[in-house]
Amino acid sequence: MITQKTKYALKSLMTLGALEKGAALTIEEVSQRSGAPKRFLEHILLDLRKAGYLGARRGRAGGYFLIREPSKVSLGELLQQIDGPIAPLPCLSRRSYRRCEDCDDEETCQLRRVFGEIFWSYLLLIESLTLQDLLRDPVAAGKALGEPGAARNAAPDEIAGE
Amino acid sequence: MITQKTKYALKSLMTLGALEKGAALTIEEVSQRSGAPKRFLEHILLDLRKAGYLGARRGRAGGYFLIREPSKVSLGELLQQIDGPIAPLPCLSRRSYRRCEDCDDEETCQLRRVFGEIFWSYLLLIESLTLQDLLRDPVAAGKALGEPGAARNAAPDEIAGE
DNA sequence: TTAATTCACGATAAACTCGGTAGACTTATT
DNA sequence: AATAAGTCTACCGAGTTTATCGTGAATTAA
């Protein structure tokens, strides 16, 4: 599950990304449009500003605005900034690598090997997706791809019943 | 991050799966071999028994033993049994589907669409992996596949720095 | 039949995370 | 000066995670 915080953050970025260039919204306005509680959103937008995604102006006519090109912001990067390390095992994270205390030998650890493969393929995918993909008009996108979206919008029809 | 519980559960299944057919281990023995705290492991093995993976015998010479073919137990199935729903959004889970309260229209929800694609590809992968893959001799497996394992054992060399 | 062994099960608890609230402060505009 | 905005630090309640403990129930050996 992605956290509420992540959800709010992505929705906020989408809201701000949909604006005309140069426009800004106050926390209050972002809160209304994204559905996030205002005081909670404060923290989130502040984080996003510190992470370099948003700019802020104070005082009258102030607010937050997107300062990075949506097509240049990968989803992987975003998820890491918002939620912290996303590796399934600490020993698979580069930035925040930690040894597994209970692990004798990383080279032969089967868990590490298998989850490493999973993680690798996951990373590859989310790095290839961007904020732009979240902003895309779904109808237009569907047309461009011959409408595969509808068929894949739901979870796979229950390989294992999740 | 996978939880400690998941880690212990998978290690236990690997331990029991490596045994000759029909052999059993007590909680105590599984605890020693897997590194899981004994009293915690009790609950985990009990869950795995109730989920149909393990059998148990009480009294002298009792213990737990694997009752399912490792090659028939998908990793996806396992992770769901141990950790519960794994969908990134409640509206993407079939078994435990819940509507997102803040969502007006699932059909046009961009978050749902994008995370649906991610989840779909993730599910496909973990459904294709089995307990057998966790039991496989890494050296032999490496030979069989022309040793791609070593190169992919570590996280991708930092697409985004995770 | 009794004692030893082993799993079964519910209660409890410490530590941590998540989602959110509150108050005071700083900066900018009018 | 008044007002409107973002900034910062602290805190809090609920739930989850990671266990531990005590006791009961089944099985078997002596």
PDB file of N, CA and C in Angstrom, chain A residues 1-2 7 10-11 14 75 80 85-90 92-95 100 102 107 110-115 118-123 125-127 129 133-136 138 152-153 155-162, chain B residues 1-2 7 10-11 14 75 80 85-90 92-95 100 102 107 110-115 118-123 125-127 129 133-134 136 138 152-153 155-162:
ATOM      1  N   MET A   1       0.825  -1.208   0.000  1.00  0.00           N
ATOM      2  CA  MET A   1       0.000   0.000   0.000  1.00  0.00           C
ATOM      3  C   MET A   1       0.862   1.261   0.000  1.00  0.00           C
ATOM      4  N   ILE A   2       0.515   2.190  -0.848  1.00  0.00           N
ATOM      5  CA  ILE A   2       1.177   3.481  -0.739  1.00  0.00           C
ATOM      6  C   ILE A   2       0.485   4.243   0.386  1.00  0.00           C
ATOM      7  N   LYS A   7      -0.035   9.574  -1.485  1.00  0.00           N
ATOM      8  CA  LYS A   7      -1.210   9.873  -2.287  1.00  0.00           C
ATOM      9  C   LYS A   7      -1.434  11.385  -2.353  1.00  0.00           C
ATOM     10  N   LEU A  10       1.358  13.091  -4.445  1.00  0.00           N
ATOM     11  CA  LEU A  10       1.202  12.918  -5.885  1.00  0.00           C
ATOM     12  C   LEU A  10       0.030  13.736  -6.410  1.00  0.00           C
ATOM     13  N   LYS A  11      -1.064  13.727  -5.665  1.00  0.00           N
ATOM     14  CA  LYS A  11      -2.218  14.516  -6.091  1.00  0.00           C
ATOM     15  C   LYS A  11      -1.877  16.004  -6.136  1.00  0.00           C
ATOM     16  N   MET A  14       0.217  16.681  -9.101  1.00  0.00           N
ATOM     17  CA  MET A  14      -0.629  16.655 -10.292  1.00  0.00           C
ATOM     18  C   MET A  14      -1.434  17.951 -10.395  1.00  0.00           C
ATOM     19  N   LEU A  75       8.832   8.716 -11.407  1.00  0.00           N
ATOM     20  CA  LEU A  75       8.013   8.261 -10.304  1.00  0.00           C
ATOM     21  C   LEU A  75       8.880   7.601  -9.232  1.00  0.00           C
ATOM     22  N   GLN A  80      10.740   7.690  -3.641  1.00  0.00           N
ATOM     23  CA  GLN A  80      11.834   7.641  -2.676  1.00  0.00           C
ATOM     24  C   GLN A  80      11.913   8.902  -1.842  1.00  0.00           C
ATOM     25  N   PRO A  85      13.519   5.105   1.698  1.00  0.00           N
ATOM     26  CA  PRO A  85      14.001   3.928   0.978  1.00  0.00           C
ATOM     27  C   PRO A  85      12.872   2.967   0.609  1.00  0.00           C
ATOM     28  N   ILE A  86      12.939   2.448  -0.595  1.00  0.00           N
ATOM     29  CA  ILE A  86      11.860   1.595  -1.075  1.00  0.00           C
ATOM     30  C   ILE A  86      12.312   0.164  -1.342  1.00  0.00           C
ATOM     31  N   ALA A  87      13.587  -0.113  -1.084  1.00  0.00           N
ATOM     32  CA  ALA A  87      14.092  -1.461  -1.327  1.00  0.00           C
ATOM     33  C   ALA A  87      13.418  -2.452  -0.382  1.00  0.00           C
ATOM     34  N   PRO A  88      13.168  -3.674  -0.865  1.00  0.00           N
ATOM     35  CA  PRO A  88      12.514  -4.681  -0.038  1.00  0.00           C
ATOM     36  C   PRO A  88      13.397  -5.189   1.099  1.00  0.00           C
ATOM     37  N   LEU A  89      14.684  -5.069   0.926  1.00  0.00           N
ATOM     38  CA  LEU A  89      15.631  -5.452   1.976  1.00  0.00           C
ATOM     39  C   LEU A  89      16.645  -4.326   2.131  1.00  0.00           C
ATOM     40  N   PRO A  90      17.078  -4.067   3.354  1.00  0.00           N
ATOM     41  CA  PRO A  90      18.048  -2.989   3.573  1.00  0.00           C
ATOM     42  C   PRO A  90      19.333  -3.209   2.791  1.00  0.00           C
ATOM     43  N   LEU A  92      19.619  -4.204  -0.101  1.00  0.00           N
ATOM     44  CA  LEU A  92      19.430  -3.961  -1.533  1.00  0.00           C
ATOM     45  C   LEU A  92      19.335  -2.477  -1.851  1.00  0.00           C
ATOM     46  N   SER A  93      19.387  -1.677  -0.813  1.00  0.00           N
ATOM     47  CA  SER A  93      19.321  -0.236  -1.019  1.00  0.00           C
ATOM     48  C   SER A  93      20.724   0.341  -1.109  1.00  0.00           C
ATOM     49  N   ARG A  94      20.927   1.185  -2.081  1.00  0.00           N
ATOM     50  CA  ARG A  94      22.270   1.745  -2.216  1.00  0.00           C
ATOM     51  C   ARG A  94      22.447   2.963  -1.316  1.00  0.00           C
ATOM     52  N   ARG A  95      21.544   3.924  -1.469  1.00  0.00           N
ATOM     53  CA  ARG A  95      21.630   5.145  -0.658  1.00  0.00           C
ATOM     54  C   ARG A  95      21.679   4.827   0.819  1.00  0.00           C
ATOM     55  N   CYS A 100      21.889  -6.895   6.589  1.00  0.00           N
ATOM     56  CA  CYS A 100      20.901  -7.610   7.394  1.00  0.00           C
ATOM     57  C   CYS A 100      21.662  -8.286   8.521  1.00  0.00           C
ATOM     58  N   ASP A 102      21.021 -10.656  10.387  1.00  0.00           N
ATOM     59  CA  ASP A 102      20.943 -12.116  10.455  1.00  0.00           C
ATOM     60  C   ASP A 102      21.551 -12.793   9.231  1.00  0.00           C
ATOM     61  N   GLU A 107      26.426 -12.621  -0.608  1.00  0.00           N
ATOM     62  CA  GLU A 107      26.633 -13.145  -1.961  1.00  0.00           C
ATOM     63  C   GLU A 107      25.796 -14.383  -2.233  1.00  0.00           C
ATOM     64  N   GLN A 110      19.791 -16.237  -0.548  1.00  0.00           N
ATOM     65  CA  GLN A 110      18.754 -16.499  -1.543  1.00  0.00           C
ATOM     66  C   GLN A 110      17.665 -15.435  -1.516  1.00  0.00           C
ATOM     67  N   LEU A 111      17.324 -14.985  -0.325  1.00  0.00           N
ATOM     68  CA  LEU A 111      16.317 -13.936  -0.225  1.00  0.00           C
ATOM     69  C   LEU A 111      16.791 -12.695  -0.976  1.00  0.00           C
ATOM     70  N   ARG A 112      18.031 -12.361  -0.751  1.00  0.00           N
ATOM     71  CA  ARG A 112      18.592 -11.183  -1.414  1.00  0.00           C
ATOM     72  C   ARG A 112      18.590 -11.346  -2.934  1.00  0.00           C
ATOM     73  N   ARG A 113      18.918 -12.529  -3.366  1.00  0.00           N
ATOM     74  CA  ARG A 113      18.970 -12.765  -4.809  1.00  0.00           C
ATOM     75  C   ARG A 113      17.584 -12.612  -5.444  1.00  0.00           C
ATOM     76  N   VAL A 114      16.619 -13.308  -4.847  1.00  0.00           N
ATOM     77  CA  VAL A 114      15.277 -13.294  -5.439  1.00  0.00           C
ATOM     78  C   VAL A 114      14.626 -11.919  -5.331  1.00  0.00           C
ATOM     79  N   PHE A 115      14.703 -11.320  -4.142  1.00  0.00           N
ATOM     80  CA  PHE A 115      14.084 -10.004  -3.994  1.00  0.00           C
ATOM     81  C   PHE A 115      14.872  -8.936  -4.757  1.00  0.00           C
ATOM     82  N   ILE A 118      13.365  -9.002  -8.169  1.00  0.00           N
ATOM     83  CA  ILE A 118      12.058  -8.346  -8.140  1.00  0.00           C
ATOM     84  C   ILE A 118      12.223  -6.840  -8.086  1.00  0.00           C
ATOM     85  N   PHE A 119      13.097  -6.409  -7.203  1.00  0.00           N
ATOM     86  CA  PHE A 119      13.324  -4.984  -7.006  1.00  0.00           C
ATOM     87  C   PHE A 119      13.876  -4.342  -8.275  1.00  0.00           C
ATOM     88  N   TRP A 120      14.795  -5.019  -8.864  1.00  0.00           N
ATOM     89  CA  TRP A 120      15.403  -4.524 -10.097  1.00  0.00           C
ATOM     90  C   TRP A 120      14.344  -4.246 -11.155  1.00  0.00           C
ATOM     91  N   SER A 121      13.454  -5.181 -11.330  1.00  0.00           N
ATOM     92  CA  SER A 121      12.462  -4.992 -12.379  1.00  0.00           C
ATOM     93  C   SER A 121      11.445  -3.925 -11.988  1.00  0.00           C
ATOM     94  N   TYR A 122      11.174  -3.838 -10.712  1.00  0.00           N
ATOM     95  CA  TYR A 122      10.272  -2.798 -10.203  1.00  0.00           C
ATOM     96  C   TYR A 122      10.870  -1.413 -10.422  1.00  0.00           C
ATOM     97  N   LEU A 123      12.134  -1.270 -10.051  1.00  0.00           N
ATOM     98  CA  LEU A 123      12.823   0.012 -10.228  1.00  0.00           C
ATOM     99  C   LEU A 123      12.842   0.447 -11.687  1.00  0.00           C
ATOM    100  N   LEU A 125      10.811  -0.166 -13.942  1.00  0.00           N
ATOM    101  CA  LEU A 125       9.498   0.316 -14.368  1.00  0.00           C
ATOM    102  C   LEU A 125       9.186   1.705 -13.810  1.00  0.00           C
ATOM    103  N   ILE A 126       9.341   1.875 -12.508  1.00  0.00           N
ATOM    104  CA  ILE A 126       8.949   3.169 -11.945  1.00  0.00           C
ATOM    105  C   ILE A 126       9.917   4.285 -12.327  1.00  0.00           C
ATOM    106  N   GLU A 127      11.118   3.916 -12.729  1.00  0.00           N
ATOM    107  CA  GLU A 127      12.029   4.945 -13.216  1.00  0.00           C
ATOM    108  C   GLU A 127      11.639   5.394 -14.610  1.00  0.00           C
ATOM    109  N   LEU A 129       8.546   5.701 -15.589  1.00  0.00           N
ATOM    110  CA  LEU A 129       7.312   6.490 -15.505  1.00  0.00           C
ATOM    111  C   LEU A 129       7.626   7.851 -14.892  1.00  0.00           C
ATOM    112  N   ASP A 133       3.238  11.154 -16.827  1.00  0.00           N
ATOM    113  CA  ASP A 133       2.312  10.034 -17.033  1.00  0.00           C
ATOM    114  C   ASP A 133       1.091  10.132 -16.128  1.00  0.00           C
ATOM    115  N   LEU A 134       1.266  10.812 -15.000  1.00  0.00           N
ATOM    116  CA  LEU A 134       0.135  11.001 -14.088  1.00  0.00           C
ATOM    117  C   LEU A 134      -0.737  12.176 -14.531  1.00  0.00           C
ATOM    118  N   LEU A 135      -0.181  13.019 -15.368  1.00  0.00           N
ATOM    119  CA  LEU A 135      -0.919  14.201 -15.817  1.00  0.00           C
ATOM    120  C   LEU A 135      -1.628  13.971 -17.142  1.00  0.00           C
ATOM    121  N   ARG A 136      -1.216  12.923 -17.809  1.00  0.00           N
ATOM    122  CA  ARG A 136      -1.689  12.641 -19.158  1.00  0.00           C
ATOM    123  C   ARG A 136      -3.203  12.509 -19.195  1.00  0.00           C
ATOM    124  N   PRO A 138      -6.238  10.716 -19.899  1.00  0.00           N
ATOM    125  CA  PRO A 138      -6.395   9.269 -20.027  1.00  0.00           C
ATOM    126  C   PRO A 138      -7.065   8.864 -21.333  1.00  0.00           C
ATOM    127  N   ARG A 152      -6.525  -3.220 -18.722  1.00  0.00           N
ATOM    128  CA  ARG A 152      -5.501  -3.414 -17.708  1.00  0.00           C
ATOM    129  C   ARG A 152      -5.686  -2.501 -16.506  1.00  0.00           C
ATOM    130  N   ASN A 153      -6.793  -1.820 -16.491  1.00  0.00           N
ATOM    131  CA  ASN A 153      -7.006  -0.878 -15.405  1.00  0.00           C
ATOM    132  C   ASN A 153      -7.225  -1.615 -14.082  1.00  0.00           C
ATOM    133  N   ALA A 155      -6.845  -4.979 -11.532  1.00  0.00           N
ATOM    134  CA  ALA A 155      -5.783  -5.932 -11.212  1.00  0.00           C
ATOM    135  C   ALA A 155      -5.979  -7.179 -12.076  1.00  0.00           C
ATOM    136  N   PRO A 156      -4.895  -7.864 -12.357  1.00  0.00           N
ATOM    137  CA  PRO A 156      -4.967  -9.087 -13.161  1.00  0.00           C
ATOM    138  C   PRO A 156      -6.032 -10.011 -12.570  1.00  0.00           C
ATOM    139  N   ASP A 157      -6.725 -10.655 -13.446  1.00  0.00           N
ATOM    140  CA  ASP A 157      -7.915 -11.311 -12.950  1.00  0.00           C
ATOM    141  C   ASP A 157      -7.621 -12.552 -12.144  1.00  0.00           C
ATOM    142  N   GLU A 158      -6.815 -12.339 -11.255  1.00  0.00           N
ATOM    143  CA  GLU A 158      -6.604 -13.158 -10.106  1.00  0.00           C
ATOM    144  C   GLU A 158      -5.818 -14.400 -10.302  1.00  0.00           C
ATOM    145  N   ILE A 159      -4.673 -14.157 -10.846  1.00  0.00           N
ATOM    146  CA  ILE A 159      -3.562 -15.076 -10.776  1.00  0.00           C
ATOM    147  C   ILE A 159      -3.603 -15.837  -9.448  1.00  0.00           C
ATOM    148  N   ALA A 160      -3.672 -15.087  -8.384  1.00  0.00           N
ATOM    149  CA  ALA A 160      -3.700 -15.768  -7.085  1.00  0.00           C
ATOM    150  C   ALA A 160      -4.756 -15.208  -6.154  1.00  0.00           C
ATOM    151  N   GLY A 161      -5.591 -14.369  -6.700  1.00  0.00           N
ATOM    152  CA  GLY A 161      -6.725 -13.958  -5.877  1.00  0.00           C
ATOM    153  C   GLY A 161      -6.552 -12.703  -5.061  1.00  0.00           C
ATOM    154  N   GLU A 162      -5.414 -12.043  -5.162  1.00  0.00           N
ATOM    155  CA  GLU A 162      -5.226 -10.807  -4.383  1.00  0.00           C
ATOM    156  C   GLU A 162      -6.402  -9.864  -4.521  1.00  0.00           C
TER     157      GLU A 162
ATOM    158  N   MET B   1       9.902  -2.384   2.047  1.00  0.00           N
ATOM    159  CA  MET B   1      10.574  -3.323   2.941  1.00  0.00           C
ATOM    160  C   MET B   1       9.663  -4.508   3.270  1.00  0.00           C
ATOM    161  N   ILE B   2      10.197  -5.686   3.162  1.00  0.00           N
ATOM    162  CA  ILE B   2       9.426  -6.818   3.650  1.00  0.00           C
ATOM    163  C   ILE B   2       9.607  -6.869   5.166  1.00  0.00           C
ATOM    164  N   LYS B   7      10.254 -12.348   6.427  1.00  0.00           N
ATOM    165  CA  LYS B   7      11.602 -12.879   6.331  1.00  0.00           C
ATOM    166  C   LYS B   7      11.693 -14.217   7.089  1.00  0.00           C
ATOM    167  N   LEU B  10       9.654 -16.960   5.269  1.00  0.00           N
ATOM    168  CA  LEU B  10      10.309 -17.486   4.075  1.00  0.00           C
ATOM    169  C   LEU B  10      11.516 -18.346   4.445  1.00  0.00           C
ATOM    170  N   LYS B  11      12.277 -17.882   5.416  1.00  0.00           N
ATOM    171  CA  LYS B  11      13.434 -18.674   5.849  1.00  0.00           C
ATOM    172  C   LYS B  11      13.002 -20.021   6.406  1.00  0.00           C
ATOM    173  N   MET B  14      12.025 -22.248   3.635  1.00  0.00           N
ATOM    174  CA  MET B  14      13.222 -22.710   2.943  1.00  0.00           C
ATOM    175  C   MET B  14      13.891 -23.820   3.758  1.00  0.00           C
ATOM    176  N   LEU B  75       5.483 -17.232  -5.045  1.00  0.00           N
ATOM    177  CA  LEU B  75       5.914 -16.216  -4.099  1.00  0.00           C
ATOM    178  C   LEU B  75       4.787 -15.210  -3.857  1.00  0.00           C
ATOM    179  N   GLN B  80       1.110 -12.748   0.024  1.00  0.00           N
ATOM    180  CA  GLN B  80      -0.240 -12.338   0.395  1.00  0.00           C
ATOM    181  C   GLN B  80      -0.711 -13.048   1.657  1.00  0.00           C
ATOM    182  N   PRO B  85      -3.092  -8.161   2.076  1.00  0.00           N
ATOM    183  CA  PRO B  85      -3.186  -7.531   0.764  1.00  0.00           C
ATOM    184  C   PRO B  85      -1.926  -6.769   0.387  1.00  0.00           C
ATOM    185  N   ILE B  86      -1.526  -6.900  -0.854  1.00  0.00           N
ATOM    186  CA  ILE B  86      -0.281  -6.292  -1.285  1.00  0.00           C
ATOM    187  C   ILE B  86      -0.481  -5.233  -2.355  1.00  0.00           C
ATOM    188  N   ALA B  87      -1.713  -4.984  -2.725  1.00  0.00           N
ATOM    189  CA  ALA B  87      -1.986  -3.981  -3.753  1.00  0.00           C
ATOM    190  C   ALA B  87      -1.587  -2.600  -3.243  1.00  0.00           C
ATOM    191  N   PRO B  88      -1.080  -1.749  -4.143  1.00  0.00           N
ATOM    192  CA  PRO B  88      -0.651  -0.415  -3.733  1.00  0.00           C
ATOM    193  C   PRO B  88      -1.822   0.503  -3.375  1.00  0.00           C
ATOM    194  N   LEU B  89      -2.987   0.189  -3.913  1.00  0.00           N
ATOM    195  CA  LEU B  89      -4.194   0.946  -3.586  1.00  0.00           C
ATOM    196  C   LEU B  89      -5.305  -0.040  -3.270  1.00  0.00           C
ATOM    197  N   PRO B  90      -6.161   0.276  -2.313  1.00  0.00           N
ATOM    198  CA  PRO B  90      -7.242  -0.645  -1.948  1.00  0.00           C
ATOM    199  C   PRO B  90      -8.158  -0.950  -3.130  1.00  0.00           C
ATOM    200  N   LEU B  92      -7.321  -1.515  -6.030  1.00  0.00           N
ATOM    201  CA  LEU B  92      -6.675  -2.408  -6.995  1.00  0.00           C
ATOM    202  C   LEU B  92      -6.618  -3.839  -6.490  1.00  0.00           C
ATOM    203  N   SER B  93      -7.087  -4.040  -5.284  1.00  0.00           N
ATOM    204  CA  SER B  93      -7.094  -5.384  -4.721  1.00  0.00           C
ATOM    205  C   SER B  93      -8.429  -6.049  -4.993  1.00  0.00           C
ATOM    206  N   ARG B  94      -8.371  -7.278  -5.432  1.00  0.00           N
ATOM    207  CA  ARG B  94      -9.616  -7.970  -5.726  1.00  0.00           C
ATOM    208  C   ARG B  94     -10.217  -8.586  -4.472  1.00  0.00           C
ATOM    209  N   ARG B  95      -9.407  -9.407  -3.810  1.00  0.00           N
ATOM    210  CA  ARG B  95      -9.874 -10.073  -2.584  1.00  0.00           C
ATOM    211  C   ARG B  95     -10.402  -9.072  -1.580  1.00  0.00           C
ATOM    212  N   CYS B 100     -11.492   3.866  -2.760  1.00  0.00           N
ATOM    213  CA  CYS B 100     -10.791   4.968  -2.114  1.00  0.00           C
ATOM    214  C   CYS B 100     -11.833   6.031  -1.808  1.00  0.00           C
ATOM    215  N   ASP B 102     -11.639   9.054  -1.228  1.00  0.00           N
ATOM    216  CA  ASP B 102     -11.437  10.355  -1.853  1.00  0.00           C
ATOM    217  C   ASP B 102     -11.504  10.298  -3.381  1.00  0.00           C
ATOM    218  N   GLU B 107     -12.669   4.917 -12.872  1.00  0.00           N
ATOM    219  CA  GLU B 107     -12.346   4.694 -14.287  1.00  0.00           C
ATOM    220  C   GLU B 107     -11.356   5.731 -14.818  1.00  0.00           C
ATOM    221  N   GLN B 110      -6.155   8.712 -12.281  1.00  0.00           N
ATOM    222  CA  GLN B 110      -4.815   8.555 -12.838  1.00  0.00           C
ATOM    223  C   GLN B 110      -3.907   7.739 -11.930  1.00  0.00           C
ATOM    224  N   LEU B 111      -4.063   7.956 -10.636  1.00  0.00           N
ATOM    225  CA  LEU B 111      -3.242   7.189  -9.700  1.00  0.00           C
ATOM    226  C   LEU B 111      -3.540   5.707  -9.867  1.00  0.00           C
ATOM    227  N   ARG B 112      -4.820   5.414  -9.960  1.00  0.00           N
ATOM    228  CA  ARG B 112      -5.223   4.020 -10.113  1.00  0.00           C
ATOM    229  C   ARG B 112      -4.663   3.424 -11.406  1.00  0.00           C
ATOM    230  N   ARG B 113      -4.725   4.203 -12.460  1.00  0.00           N
ATOM    231  CA  ARG B 113      -4.254   3.705 -13.745  1.00  0.00           C
ATOM    232  C   ARG B 113      -2.757   3.390 -13.692  1.00  0.00           C
ATOM    233  N   VAL B 114      -1.978   4.363 -13.217  1.00  0.00           N
ATOM    234  CA  VAL B 114      -0.524   4.194 -13.215  1.00  0.00           C
ATOM    235  C   VAL B 114      -0.090   3.110 -12.227  1.00  0.00           C
ATOM    236  N   PHE B 115      -0.633   3.167 -11.013  1.00  0.00           N
ATOM    237  CA  PHE B 115      -0.231   2.146 -10.045  1.00  0.00           C
ATOM    238  C   PHE B 115      -0.802   0.784 -10.411  1.00  0.00           C
ATOM    239  N   ILE B 118       1.796  -0.695 -12.643  1.00  0.00           N
ATOM    240  CA  ILE B 118       2.945  -1.124 -11.848  1.00  0.00           C
ATOM    241  C   ILE B 118       2.626  -2.432 -11.123  1.00  0.00           C
ATOM    242  N   PHE B 119       1.462  -2.449 -10.505  1.00  0.00           N
ATOM    243  CA  PHE B 119       1.052  -3.612  -9.727  1.00  0.00           C
ATOM    244  C   PHE B 119       0.908  -4.845 -10.614  1.00  0.00           C
ATOM    245  N   TRP B 120       0.316  -4.630 -11.763  1.00  0.00           N
ATOM    246  CA  TRP B 120       0.121  -5.721 -12.712  1.00  0.00           C
ATOM    247  C   TRP B 120       1.451  -6.378 -13.062  1.00  0.00           C
ATOM    248  N   SER B 121       2.431  -5.578 -13.337  1.00  0.00           N
ATOM    249  CA  SER B 121       3.708  -6.144 -13.755  1.00  0.00           C
ATOM    250  C   SER B 121       4.425  -6.790 -12.562  1.00  0.00           C
ATOM    251  N   TYR B 122       4.226  -6.203 -11.400  1.00  0.00           N
ATOM    252  CA  TYR B 122       4.796  -6.775 -10.171  1.00  0.00           C
ATOM    253  C   TYR B 122       4.181  -8.141  -9.883  1.00  0.00           C
ATOM    254  N   LEU B 123       2.856  -8.207  -9.962  1.00  0.00           N
ATOM    255  CA  LEU B 123       2.158  -9.463  -9.707  1.00  0.00           C
ATOM    256  C   LEU B 123       2.612 -10.554 -10.664  1.00  0.00           C
ATOM    257  N   LEU B 125       5.344 -10.940 -12.084  1.00  0.00           N
ATOM    258  CA  LEU B 125       6.672 -11.434 -11.729  1.00  0.00           C
ATOM    259  C   LEU B 125       6.641 -12.332 -10.501  1.00  0.00           C
ATOM    260  N   ILE B 126       6.024 -11.881  -9.439  1.00  0.00           N
ATOM    261  CA  ILE B 126       6.075 -12.688  -8.218  1.00  0.00           C
ATOM    262  C   ILE B 126       5.206 -13.937  -8.318  1.00  0.00           C
ATOM    263  N   GLU B 127       4.257 -13.914  -9.236  1.00  0.00           N
ATOM    264  CA  GLU B 127       3.476 -15.133  -9.437  1.00  0.00           C
ATOM    265  C   GLU B 127       4.282 -16.174 -10.207  1.00  0.00           C
ATOM    266  N   LEU B 129       7.492 -16.620  -9.772  1.00  0.00           N
ATOM    267  CA  LEU B 129       8.540 -17.143  -8.897  1.00  0.00           C
ATOM    268  C   LEU B 129       7.905 -18.055  -7.847  1.00  0.00           C
ATOM    269  N   ASP B 133      12.359 -21.447  -6.287  1.00  0.00           N
ATOM    270  CA  ASP B 133      13.401 -20.488  -6.677  1.00  0.00           C
ATOM    271  C   ASP B 133      14.216 -20.024  -5.482  1.00  0.00           C
ATOM    272  N   LEU B 134      13.597 -20.085  -4.310  1.00  0.00           N
ATOM    273  CA  LEU B 134      14.325 -19.700  -3.097  1.00  0.00           C
ATOM    274  C   LEU B 134      15.186 -20.847  -2.584  1.00  0.00           C
ATOM    275  N   ARG B 136      16.695 -23.048  -4.695  1.00  0.00           N
ATOM    276  CA  ARG B 136      17.622 -23.424  -5.737  1.00  0.00           C
ATOM    277  C   ARG B 136      19.065 -23.166  -5.307  1.00  0.00           C
ATOM    278  N   PRO B 138      22.283 -21.672  -5.710  1.00  0.00           N
ATOM    279  CA  PRO B 138      22.602 -20.477  -6.502  1.00  0.00           C
ATOM    280  C   PRO B 138      23.695 -20.713  -7.521  1.00  0.00           C
ATOM    281  N   ARG B 152      23.310  -9.227 -11.474  1.00  0.00           N
ATOM    282  CA  ARG B 152      22.044  -8.620 -11.094  1.00  0.00           C
ATOM    283  C   ARG B 152      21.730  -8.783  -9.630  1.00  0.00           C
ATOM    284  N   ASN B 153      22.713  -9.266  -8.893  1.00  0.00           N
ATOM    285  CA  ASN B 153      22.452  -9.513  -7.480  1.00  0.00           C
ATOM    286  C   ASN B 153      22.310  -8.201  -6.716  1.00  0.00           C
ATOM    287  N   ALA B 155      21.441  -4.056  -6.418  1.00  0.00           N
ATOM    288  CA  ALA B 155      20.440  -3.147  -6.980  1.00  0.00           C
ATOM    289  C   ALA B 155      21.033  -2.476  -8.209  1.00  0.00           C
ATOM    290  N   PRO B 156      20.173  -2.113  -9.124  1.00  0.00           N
ATOM    291  CA  PRO B 156      20.645  -1.446 -10.341  1.00  0.00           C
ATOM    292  C   PRO B 156      21.523  -0.275  -9.959  1.00  0.00           C
ATOM    293  N   ASP B 157      22.549  -0.074 -10.730  1.00  0.00           N
ATOM    294  CA  ASP B 157      23.556   0.851 -10.251  1.00  0.00           C
ATOM    295  C   ASP B 157      23.137   2.298 -10.355  1.00  0.00           C
ATOM    296  N   GLU B 158      22.035   2.486  -9.796  1.00  0.00           N
ATOM    297  CA  GLU B 158      21.571   3.779  -9.374  1.00  0.00           C
ATOM    298  C   GLU B 158      20.988   4.678 -10.403  1.00  0.00           C
ATOM    299  N   ILE B 159      20.074   4.079 -11.079  1.00  0.00           N
ATOM    300  CA  ILE B 159      19.081   4.817 -11.836  1.00  0.00           C
ATOM    301  C   ILE B 159      18.735   6.127 -11.135  1.00  0.00           C
ATOM    302  N   ALA B 160      18.372   6.003  -9.884  1.00  0.00           N
ATOM    303  CA  ALA B 160      17.990   7.230  -9.174  1.00  0.00           C
ATOM    304  C   ALA B 160      18.623   7.324  -7.799  1.00  0.00           C
ATOM    305  N   GLY B 161      19.516   6.413  -7.508  1.00  0.00           N
ATOM    306  CA  GLY B 161      20.250   6.556  -6.262  1.00  0.00           C
ATOM    307  C   GLY B 161      19.702   5.836  -5.059  1.00  0.00           C
ATOM    308  N   GLU B 162      18.610   5.126  -5.214  1.00  0.00           N
ATOM    309  CA  GLU B 162      18.016   4.424  -4.047  1.00  0.00           C
ATOM    310  C   GLU B 162      19.050   3.609  -3.320  1.00  0.00           C
TER     311      GLU B 162
END
